[in-house]
PDB file of C-alpha atoms in Angstrom:
ATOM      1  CA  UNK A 696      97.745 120.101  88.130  1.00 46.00           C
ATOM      2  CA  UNK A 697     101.383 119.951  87.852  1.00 47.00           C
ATOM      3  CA  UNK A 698     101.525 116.400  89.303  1.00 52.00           C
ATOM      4  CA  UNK A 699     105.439 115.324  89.033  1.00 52.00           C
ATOM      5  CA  UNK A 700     104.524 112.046  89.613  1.00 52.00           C
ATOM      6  CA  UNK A 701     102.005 111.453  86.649  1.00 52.00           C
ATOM      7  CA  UNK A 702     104.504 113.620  84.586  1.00 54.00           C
ATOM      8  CA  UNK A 703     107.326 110.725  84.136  1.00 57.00           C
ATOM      9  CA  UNK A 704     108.806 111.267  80.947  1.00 64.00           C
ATOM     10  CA  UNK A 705     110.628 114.007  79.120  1.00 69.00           C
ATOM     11  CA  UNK A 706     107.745 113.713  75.939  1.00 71.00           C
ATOM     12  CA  UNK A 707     104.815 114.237  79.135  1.00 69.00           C
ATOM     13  CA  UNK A 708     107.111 117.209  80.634  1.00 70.00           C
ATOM     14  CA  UNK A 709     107.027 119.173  77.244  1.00 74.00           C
ATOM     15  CA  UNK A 710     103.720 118.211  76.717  1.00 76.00           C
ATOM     16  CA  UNK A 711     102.606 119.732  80.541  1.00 76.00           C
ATOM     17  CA  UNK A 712     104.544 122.559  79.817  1.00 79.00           C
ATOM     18  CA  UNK A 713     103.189 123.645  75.985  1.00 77.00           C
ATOM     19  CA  UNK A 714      99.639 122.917  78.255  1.00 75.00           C
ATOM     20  CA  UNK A 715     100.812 125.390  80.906  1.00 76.00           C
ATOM     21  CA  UNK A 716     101.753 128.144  78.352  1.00 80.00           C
ATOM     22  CA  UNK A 717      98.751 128.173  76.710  1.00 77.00           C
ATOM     23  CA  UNK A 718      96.638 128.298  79.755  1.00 76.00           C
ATOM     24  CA  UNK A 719      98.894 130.977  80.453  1.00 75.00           C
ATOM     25  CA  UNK A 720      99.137 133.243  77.465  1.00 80.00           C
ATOM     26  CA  UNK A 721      95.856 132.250  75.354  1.00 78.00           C
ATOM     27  CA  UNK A 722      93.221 130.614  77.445  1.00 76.00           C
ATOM     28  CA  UNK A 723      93.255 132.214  80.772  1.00 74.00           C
ATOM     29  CA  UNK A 724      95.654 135.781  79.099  1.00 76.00           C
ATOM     30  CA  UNK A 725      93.037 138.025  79.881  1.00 75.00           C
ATOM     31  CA  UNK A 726      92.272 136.997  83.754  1.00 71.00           C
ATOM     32  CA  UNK A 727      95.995 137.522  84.040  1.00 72.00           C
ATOM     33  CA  UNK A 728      96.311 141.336  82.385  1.00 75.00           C
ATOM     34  CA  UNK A 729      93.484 141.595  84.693  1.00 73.00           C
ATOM     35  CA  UNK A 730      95.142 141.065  87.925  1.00 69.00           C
ATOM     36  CA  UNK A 731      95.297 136.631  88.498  1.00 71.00           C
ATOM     37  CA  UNK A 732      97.689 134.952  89.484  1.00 69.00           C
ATOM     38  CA  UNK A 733      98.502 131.155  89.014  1.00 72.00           C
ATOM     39  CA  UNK A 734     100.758 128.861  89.818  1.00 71.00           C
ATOM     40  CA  UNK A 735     101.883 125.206  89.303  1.00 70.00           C
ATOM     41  CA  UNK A 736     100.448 122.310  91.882  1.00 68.00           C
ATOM     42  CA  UNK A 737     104.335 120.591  92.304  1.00 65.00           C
ATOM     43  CA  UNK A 738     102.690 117.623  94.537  1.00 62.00           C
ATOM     44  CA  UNK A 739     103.592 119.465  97.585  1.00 57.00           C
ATOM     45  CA  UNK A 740     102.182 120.908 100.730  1.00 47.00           C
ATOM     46  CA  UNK A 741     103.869 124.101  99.455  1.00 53.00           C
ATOM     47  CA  UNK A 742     102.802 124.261  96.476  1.00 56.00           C
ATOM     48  CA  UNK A 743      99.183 123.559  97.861  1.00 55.00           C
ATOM     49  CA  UNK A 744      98.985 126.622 100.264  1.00 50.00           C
ATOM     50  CA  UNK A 745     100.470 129.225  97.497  1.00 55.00           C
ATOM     51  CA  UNK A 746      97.732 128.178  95.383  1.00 59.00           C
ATOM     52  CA  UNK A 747      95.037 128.301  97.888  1.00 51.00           C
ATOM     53  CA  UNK A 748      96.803 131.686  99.087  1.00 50.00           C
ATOM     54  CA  UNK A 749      95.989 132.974  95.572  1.00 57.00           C
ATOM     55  CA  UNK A 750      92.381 132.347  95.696  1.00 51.00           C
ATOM     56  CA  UNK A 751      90.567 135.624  96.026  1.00 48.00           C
ATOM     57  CA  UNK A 752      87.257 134.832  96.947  1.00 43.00           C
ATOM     58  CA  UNK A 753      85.650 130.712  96.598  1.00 39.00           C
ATOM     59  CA  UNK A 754      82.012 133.061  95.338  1.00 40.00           C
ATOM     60  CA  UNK A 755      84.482 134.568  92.605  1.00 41.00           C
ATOM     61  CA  UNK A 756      85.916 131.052  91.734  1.00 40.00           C
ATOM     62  CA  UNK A 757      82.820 129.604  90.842  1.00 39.00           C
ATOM     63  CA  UNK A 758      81.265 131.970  88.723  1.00 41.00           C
ATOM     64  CA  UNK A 759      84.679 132.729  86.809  1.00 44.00           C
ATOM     65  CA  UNK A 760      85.830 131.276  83.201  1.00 43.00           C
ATOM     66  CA  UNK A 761      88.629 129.677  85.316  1.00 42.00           C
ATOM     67  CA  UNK A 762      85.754 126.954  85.942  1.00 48.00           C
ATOM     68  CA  UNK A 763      85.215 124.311  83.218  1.00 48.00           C
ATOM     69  CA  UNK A 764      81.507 124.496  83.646  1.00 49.00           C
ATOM     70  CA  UNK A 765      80.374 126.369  80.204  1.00 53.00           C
ATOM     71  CA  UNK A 766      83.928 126.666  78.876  1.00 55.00           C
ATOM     72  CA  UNK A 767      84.720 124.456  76.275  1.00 57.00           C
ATOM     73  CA  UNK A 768      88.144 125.466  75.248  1.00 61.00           C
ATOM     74  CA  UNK A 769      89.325 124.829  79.065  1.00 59.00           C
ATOM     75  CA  UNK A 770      86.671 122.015  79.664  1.00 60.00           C
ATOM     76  CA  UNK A 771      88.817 120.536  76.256  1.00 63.00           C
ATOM     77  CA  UNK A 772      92.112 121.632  77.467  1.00 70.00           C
ATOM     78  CA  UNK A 773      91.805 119.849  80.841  1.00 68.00           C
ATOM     79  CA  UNK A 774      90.762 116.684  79.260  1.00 72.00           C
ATOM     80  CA  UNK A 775      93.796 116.681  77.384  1.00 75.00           C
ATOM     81  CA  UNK A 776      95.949 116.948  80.528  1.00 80.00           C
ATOM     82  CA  UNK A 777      93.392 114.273  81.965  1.00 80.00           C
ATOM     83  CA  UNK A 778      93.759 111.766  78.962  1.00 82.00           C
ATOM     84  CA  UNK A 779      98.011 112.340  79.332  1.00 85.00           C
ATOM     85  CA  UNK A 780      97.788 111.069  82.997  1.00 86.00           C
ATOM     86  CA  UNK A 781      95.305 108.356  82.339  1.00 87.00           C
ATOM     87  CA  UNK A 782      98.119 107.143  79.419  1.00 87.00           C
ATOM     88  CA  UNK A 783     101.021 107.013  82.156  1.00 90.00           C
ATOM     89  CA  UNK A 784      99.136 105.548  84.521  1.00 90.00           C
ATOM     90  CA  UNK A 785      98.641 102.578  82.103  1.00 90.00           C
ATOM     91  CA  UNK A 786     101.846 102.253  80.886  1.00 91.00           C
ATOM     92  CA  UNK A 787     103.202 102.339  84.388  1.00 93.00           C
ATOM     93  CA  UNK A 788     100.575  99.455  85.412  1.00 93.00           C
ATOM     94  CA  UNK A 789     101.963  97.416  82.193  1.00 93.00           C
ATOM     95  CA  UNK A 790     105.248  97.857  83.663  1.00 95.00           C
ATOM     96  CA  UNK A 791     104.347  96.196  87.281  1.00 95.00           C
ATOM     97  CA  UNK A 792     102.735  93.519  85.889  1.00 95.00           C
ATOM     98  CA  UNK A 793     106.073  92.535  83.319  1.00 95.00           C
ATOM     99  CA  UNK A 794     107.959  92.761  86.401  1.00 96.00           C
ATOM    100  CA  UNK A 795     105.326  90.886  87.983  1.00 96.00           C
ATOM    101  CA  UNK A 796     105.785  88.010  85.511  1.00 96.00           C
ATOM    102  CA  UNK A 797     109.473  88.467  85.852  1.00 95.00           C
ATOM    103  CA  UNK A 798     109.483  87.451  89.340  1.00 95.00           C
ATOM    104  CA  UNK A 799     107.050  83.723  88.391  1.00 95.00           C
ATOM    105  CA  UNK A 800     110.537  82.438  87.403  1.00 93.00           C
ATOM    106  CA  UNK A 801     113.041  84.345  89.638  1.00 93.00           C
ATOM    107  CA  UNK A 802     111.007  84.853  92.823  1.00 92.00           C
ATOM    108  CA  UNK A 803     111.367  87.439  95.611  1.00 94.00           C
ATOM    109  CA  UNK A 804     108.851  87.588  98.086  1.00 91.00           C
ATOM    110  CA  UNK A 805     110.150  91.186  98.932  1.00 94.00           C
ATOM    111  CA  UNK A 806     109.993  92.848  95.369  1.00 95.00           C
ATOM    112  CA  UNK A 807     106.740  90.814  95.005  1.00 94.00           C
ATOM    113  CA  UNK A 808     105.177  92.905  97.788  1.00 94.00           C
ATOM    114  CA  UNK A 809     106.175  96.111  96.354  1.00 95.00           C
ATOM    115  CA  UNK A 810     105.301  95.733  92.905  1.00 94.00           C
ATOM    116  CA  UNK A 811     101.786  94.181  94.263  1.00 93.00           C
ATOM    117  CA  UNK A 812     101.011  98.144  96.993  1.00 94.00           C
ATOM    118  CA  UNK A 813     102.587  99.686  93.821  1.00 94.00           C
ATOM    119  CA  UNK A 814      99.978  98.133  91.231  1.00 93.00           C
ATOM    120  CA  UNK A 815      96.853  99.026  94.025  1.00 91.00           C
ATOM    121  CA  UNK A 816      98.091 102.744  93.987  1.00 91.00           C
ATOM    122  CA  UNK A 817      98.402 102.759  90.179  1.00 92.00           C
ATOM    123  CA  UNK A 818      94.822 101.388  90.019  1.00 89.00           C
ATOM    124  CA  UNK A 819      93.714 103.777  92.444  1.00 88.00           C
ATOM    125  CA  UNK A 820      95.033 106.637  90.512  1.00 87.00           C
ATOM    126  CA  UNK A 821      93.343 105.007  87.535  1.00 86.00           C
ATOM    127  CA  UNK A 822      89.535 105.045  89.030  1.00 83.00           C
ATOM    128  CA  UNK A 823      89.986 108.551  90.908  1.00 82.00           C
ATOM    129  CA  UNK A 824      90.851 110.130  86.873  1.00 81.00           C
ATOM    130  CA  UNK A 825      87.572 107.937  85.254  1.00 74.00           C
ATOM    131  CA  UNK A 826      86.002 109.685  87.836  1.00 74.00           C
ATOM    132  CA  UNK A 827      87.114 112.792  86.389  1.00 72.00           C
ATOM    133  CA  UNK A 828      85.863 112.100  83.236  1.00 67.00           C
ATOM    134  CA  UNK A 829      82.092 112.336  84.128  1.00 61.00           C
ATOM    135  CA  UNK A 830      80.263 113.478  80.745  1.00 56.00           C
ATOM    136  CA  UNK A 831      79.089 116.059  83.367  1.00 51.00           C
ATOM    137  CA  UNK A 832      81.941 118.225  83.418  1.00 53.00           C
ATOM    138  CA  UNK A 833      82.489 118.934  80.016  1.00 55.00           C
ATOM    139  CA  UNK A 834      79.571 121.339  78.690  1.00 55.00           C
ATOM    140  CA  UNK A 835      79.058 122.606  75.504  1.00 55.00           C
ATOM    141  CA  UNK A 836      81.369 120.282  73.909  1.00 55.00           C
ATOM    142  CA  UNK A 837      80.495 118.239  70.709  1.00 60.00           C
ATOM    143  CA  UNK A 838      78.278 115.205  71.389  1.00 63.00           C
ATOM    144  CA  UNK A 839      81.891 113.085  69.257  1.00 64.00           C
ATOM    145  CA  UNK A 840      83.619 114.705  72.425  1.00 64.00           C
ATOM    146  CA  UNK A 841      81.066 112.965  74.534  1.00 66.00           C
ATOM    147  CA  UNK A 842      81.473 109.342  73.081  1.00 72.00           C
ATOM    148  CA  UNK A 843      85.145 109.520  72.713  1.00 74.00           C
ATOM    149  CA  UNK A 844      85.284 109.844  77.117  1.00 75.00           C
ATOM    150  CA  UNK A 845      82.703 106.194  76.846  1.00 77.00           C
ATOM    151  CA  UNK A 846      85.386 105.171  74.185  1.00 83.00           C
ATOM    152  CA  UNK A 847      88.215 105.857  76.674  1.00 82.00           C
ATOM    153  CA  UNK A 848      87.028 104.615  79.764  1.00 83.00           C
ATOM    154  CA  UNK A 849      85.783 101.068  78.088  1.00 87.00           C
ATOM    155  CA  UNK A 850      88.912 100.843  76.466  1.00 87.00           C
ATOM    156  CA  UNK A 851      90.809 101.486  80.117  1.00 87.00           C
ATOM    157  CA  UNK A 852      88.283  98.731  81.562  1.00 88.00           C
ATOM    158  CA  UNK A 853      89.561  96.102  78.486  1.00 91.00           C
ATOM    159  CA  UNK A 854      93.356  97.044  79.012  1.00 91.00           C
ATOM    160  CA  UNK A 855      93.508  96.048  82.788  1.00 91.00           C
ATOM    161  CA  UNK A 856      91.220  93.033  81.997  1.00 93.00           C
ATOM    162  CA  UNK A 857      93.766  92.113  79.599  1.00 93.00           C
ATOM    163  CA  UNK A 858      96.897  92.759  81.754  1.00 94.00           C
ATOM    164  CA  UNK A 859      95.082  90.571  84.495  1.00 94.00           C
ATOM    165  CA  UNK A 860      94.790  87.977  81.848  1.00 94.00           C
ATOM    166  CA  UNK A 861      98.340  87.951  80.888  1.00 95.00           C
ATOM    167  CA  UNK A 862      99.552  87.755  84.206  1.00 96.00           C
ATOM    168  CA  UNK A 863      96.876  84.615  84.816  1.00 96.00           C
ATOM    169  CA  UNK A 864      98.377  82.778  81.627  1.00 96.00           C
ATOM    170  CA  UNK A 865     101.828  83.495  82.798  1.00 97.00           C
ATOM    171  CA  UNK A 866     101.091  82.100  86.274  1.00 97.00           C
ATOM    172  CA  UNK A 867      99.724  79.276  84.600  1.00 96.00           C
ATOM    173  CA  UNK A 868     102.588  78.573  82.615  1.00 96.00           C
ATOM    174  CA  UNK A 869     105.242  78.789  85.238  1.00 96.00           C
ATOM    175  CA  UNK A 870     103.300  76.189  87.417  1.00 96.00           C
ATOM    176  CA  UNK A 871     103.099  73.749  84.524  1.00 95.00           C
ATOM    177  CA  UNK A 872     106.675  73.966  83.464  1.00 95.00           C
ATOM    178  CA  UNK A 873     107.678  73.870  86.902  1.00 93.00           C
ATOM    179  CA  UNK A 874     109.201  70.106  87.586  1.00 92.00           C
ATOM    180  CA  UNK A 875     107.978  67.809  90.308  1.00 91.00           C
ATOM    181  CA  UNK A 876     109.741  67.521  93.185  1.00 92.00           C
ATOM    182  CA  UNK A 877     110.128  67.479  96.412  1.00 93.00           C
ATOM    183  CA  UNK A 878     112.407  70.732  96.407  1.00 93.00           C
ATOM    184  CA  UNK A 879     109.745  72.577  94.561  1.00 93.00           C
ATOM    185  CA  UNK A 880     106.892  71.437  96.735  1.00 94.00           C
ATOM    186  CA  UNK A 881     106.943  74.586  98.684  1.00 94.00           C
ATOM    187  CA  UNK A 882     106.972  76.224  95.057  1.00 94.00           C
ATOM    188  CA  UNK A 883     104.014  74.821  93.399  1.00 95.00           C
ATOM    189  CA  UNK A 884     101.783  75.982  96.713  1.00 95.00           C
ATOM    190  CA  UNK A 885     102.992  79.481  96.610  1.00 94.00           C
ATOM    191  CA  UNK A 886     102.326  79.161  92.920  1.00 95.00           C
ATOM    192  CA  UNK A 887      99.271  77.514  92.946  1.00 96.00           C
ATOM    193  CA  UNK A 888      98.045  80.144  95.718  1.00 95.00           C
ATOM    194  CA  UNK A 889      99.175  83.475  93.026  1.00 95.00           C
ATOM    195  CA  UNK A 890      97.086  81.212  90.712  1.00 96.00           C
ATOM    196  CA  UNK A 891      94.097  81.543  92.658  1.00 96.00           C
ATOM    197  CA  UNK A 892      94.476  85.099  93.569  1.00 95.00           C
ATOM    198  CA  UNK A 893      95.393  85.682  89.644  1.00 95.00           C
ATOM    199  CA  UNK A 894      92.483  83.904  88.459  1.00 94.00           C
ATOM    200  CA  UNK A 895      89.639  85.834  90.838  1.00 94.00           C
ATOM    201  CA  UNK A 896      91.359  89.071  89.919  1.00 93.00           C
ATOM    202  CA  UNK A 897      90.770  88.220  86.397  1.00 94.00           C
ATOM    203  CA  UNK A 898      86.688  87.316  86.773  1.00 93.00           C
ATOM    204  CA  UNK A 899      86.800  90.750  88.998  1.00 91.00           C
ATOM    205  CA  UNK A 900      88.020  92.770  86.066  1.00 92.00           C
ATOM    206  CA  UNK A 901      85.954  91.304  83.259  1.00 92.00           C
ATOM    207  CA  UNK A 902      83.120  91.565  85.311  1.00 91.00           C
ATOM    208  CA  UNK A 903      83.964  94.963  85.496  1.00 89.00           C
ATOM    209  CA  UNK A 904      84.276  95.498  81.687  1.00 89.00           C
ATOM    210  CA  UNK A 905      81.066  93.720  81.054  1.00 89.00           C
ATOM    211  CA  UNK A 906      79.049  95.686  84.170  1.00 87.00           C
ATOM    212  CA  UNK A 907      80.196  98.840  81.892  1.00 83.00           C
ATOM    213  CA  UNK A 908      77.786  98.151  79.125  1.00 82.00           C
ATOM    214  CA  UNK A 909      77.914  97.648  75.389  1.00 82.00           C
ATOM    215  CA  UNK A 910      81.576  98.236  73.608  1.00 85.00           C
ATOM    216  CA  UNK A 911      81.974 100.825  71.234  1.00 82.00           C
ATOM    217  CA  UNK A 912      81.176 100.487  67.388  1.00 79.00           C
ATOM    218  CA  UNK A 913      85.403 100.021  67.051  1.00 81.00           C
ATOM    219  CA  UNK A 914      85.526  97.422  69.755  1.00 82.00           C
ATOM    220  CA  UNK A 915      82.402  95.177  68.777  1.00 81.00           C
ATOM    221  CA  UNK A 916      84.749  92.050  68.899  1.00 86.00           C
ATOM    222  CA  UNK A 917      87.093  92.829  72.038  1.00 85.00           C
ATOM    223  CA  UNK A 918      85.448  90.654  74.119  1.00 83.00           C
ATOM    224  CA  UNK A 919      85.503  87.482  71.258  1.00 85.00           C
ATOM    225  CA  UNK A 920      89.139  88.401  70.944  1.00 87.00           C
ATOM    226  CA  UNK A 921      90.082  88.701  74.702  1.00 86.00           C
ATOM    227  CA  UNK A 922      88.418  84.845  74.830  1.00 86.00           C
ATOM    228  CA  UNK A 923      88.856  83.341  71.581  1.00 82.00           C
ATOM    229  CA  UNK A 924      87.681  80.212  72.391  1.00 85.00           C
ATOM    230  CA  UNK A 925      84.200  79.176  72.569  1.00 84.00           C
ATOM    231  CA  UNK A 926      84.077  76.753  76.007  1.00 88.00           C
ATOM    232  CA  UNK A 927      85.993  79.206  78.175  1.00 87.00           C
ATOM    233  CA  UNK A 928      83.953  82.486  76.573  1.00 86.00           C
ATOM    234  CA  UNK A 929      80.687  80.245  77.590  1.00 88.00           C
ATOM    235  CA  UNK A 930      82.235  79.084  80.863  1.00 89.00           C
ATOM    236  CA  UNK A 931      83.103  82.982  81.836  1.00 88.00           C
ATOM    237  CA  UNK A 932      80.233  84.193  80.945  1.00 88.00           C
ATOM    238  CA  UNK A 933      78.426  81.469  83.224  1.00 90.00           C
ATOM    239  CA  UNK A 934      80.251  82.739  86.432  1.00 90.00           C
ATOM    240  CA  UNK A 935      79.189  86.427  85.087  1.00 90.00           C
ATOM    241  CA  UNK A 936      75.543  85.518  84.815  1.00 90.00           C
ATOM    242  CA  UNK A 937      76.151  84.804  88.811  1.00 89.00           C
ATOM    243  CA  UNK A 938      77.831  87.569  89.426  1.00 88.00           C
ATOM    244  CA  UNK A 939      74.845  89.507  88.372  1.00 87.00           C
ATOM    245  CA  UNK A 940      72.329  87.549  90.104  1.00 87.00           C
ATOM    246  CA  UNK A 941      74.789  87.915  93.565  1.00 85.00           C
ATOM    247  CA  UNK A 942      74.427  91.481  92.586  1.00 82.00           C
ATOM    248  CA  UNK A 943      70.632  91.458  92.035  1.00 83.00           C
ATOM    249  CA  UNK A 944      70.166  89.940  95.464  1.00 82.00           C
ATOM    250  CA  UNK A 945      72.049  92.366  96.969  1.00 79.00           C
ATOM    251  CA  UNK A 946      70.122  95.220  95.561  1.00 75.00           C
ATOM    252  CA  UNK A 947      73.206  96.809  93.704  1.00 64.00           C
TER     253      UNK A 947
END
């Protein structure tokens, strides 16, 4: 899991490398005096066929302590390397959406594009390591280790809400600061249009943090403090209570 990409900083680099030394010389020391091999995934096809090249047998694989199933210290280790990636990932997705703001004021329809494919793959990354993080995988681990990964994800789930919010009240701003005119007629519709879009992709994410379930014990008042104010928390939560009858009718 040497994924170049997700590593993007000098801190994450050491970090992925004290995390490759000790799943080379303490966790997995013994299957190595035995006779395996391993190697580093370097987000090539390269890298992917001298790994598969190494495999011995897929029987083998499965039954082995190589396979988080039953082993704690890896199941905790890889969670680790999990949680670093899911961190990165966010911060990157922060960073589109300042840019994102930067461009309400100083527009490029170009850069717009890019940072919007670059947000979907961040995002994409983002649900594909939740998945990961299935209660599931991690065996024999204590039941603290168990609510931290509900802790994470719901806390994930509130951080994009919030980033889609920001972006909303930015878009909002711009438009109403923006001066009538006829030269910035063709302005306010492209504005008002990214309000729109803004605006649905804000319902879609809280939607999404509500659908989780309950917050945890630390996060009782997120949802008070992501709408402070009483008419728009009762107006939301109005559009959710359809959402969830749309949902019912649609048997999901």
């Amino acid at each position: 899991m040497w994924d170049t990409n997700a590593i993007c900083t000098d801190t994450s680099l050491k970090r992925a490398e004290a995390h490759f030394t000790q799943l080379h010389d303490v966790i997995w020391k013994d299957e190595i005096e035995w006779g395996t091999r391993i190697a580093k995934f370097q987000n090539t096809q390269e890298s992917s066929i001298e790994i598969v090249t190494l495999l011995g047998g897929w029987n083998s694989l499965l039954a082995s302590p190589f396979n988080i199933y039953g082993n704690r210290q890896l199941a905790l280790s890889v969670f680790g390397e999990l949680l670093d990636r899911i961190l990165n990932a966010q911060r990157q997705r922060n960073t589109i959406i300042d840019d994102r703001i930067q461009l309400l004021t100083n527009p490029n329809s170009e850069l717009e594009s890019i940072l919007i494919l670059s947000l979907n793959d961040v995002d994409e990354q983002l649900a594909g390591y939740l998945k990961q993080m299935n209660p599931m995988s991690y065996h024999d681990v204590p039941s603290a280790f168990h609510a931290a990964l509900h802790s994470i994800a719901f806390r994930h789930l509130l951080d994009i809400t919030r980033a889609s919010q920001k972006f909303l009240r930015a878009t909002e701003s711009t438009l109403a600061q923006l001066p009538y005119s006829p030269s910035n007629k063709s302005r306010r519709t492209e504005l008002n249009t990214m309000l729109n879009i803004a605006n649905a992709d804000f319902q879609r994410d809280y939607f999404a943090l509500r659908d989780f379930g309950d917050p945890p014990s630390k996060l009782q008042d997120a949802l008070t403090t992501l709408i402070p104010s009483l008419s728009d928390r009762v107006k939301l939560e109005a559009w959710y209570t359809r959402h969830r009858f749309q949902r019912l009718l649609k048997g999901d």
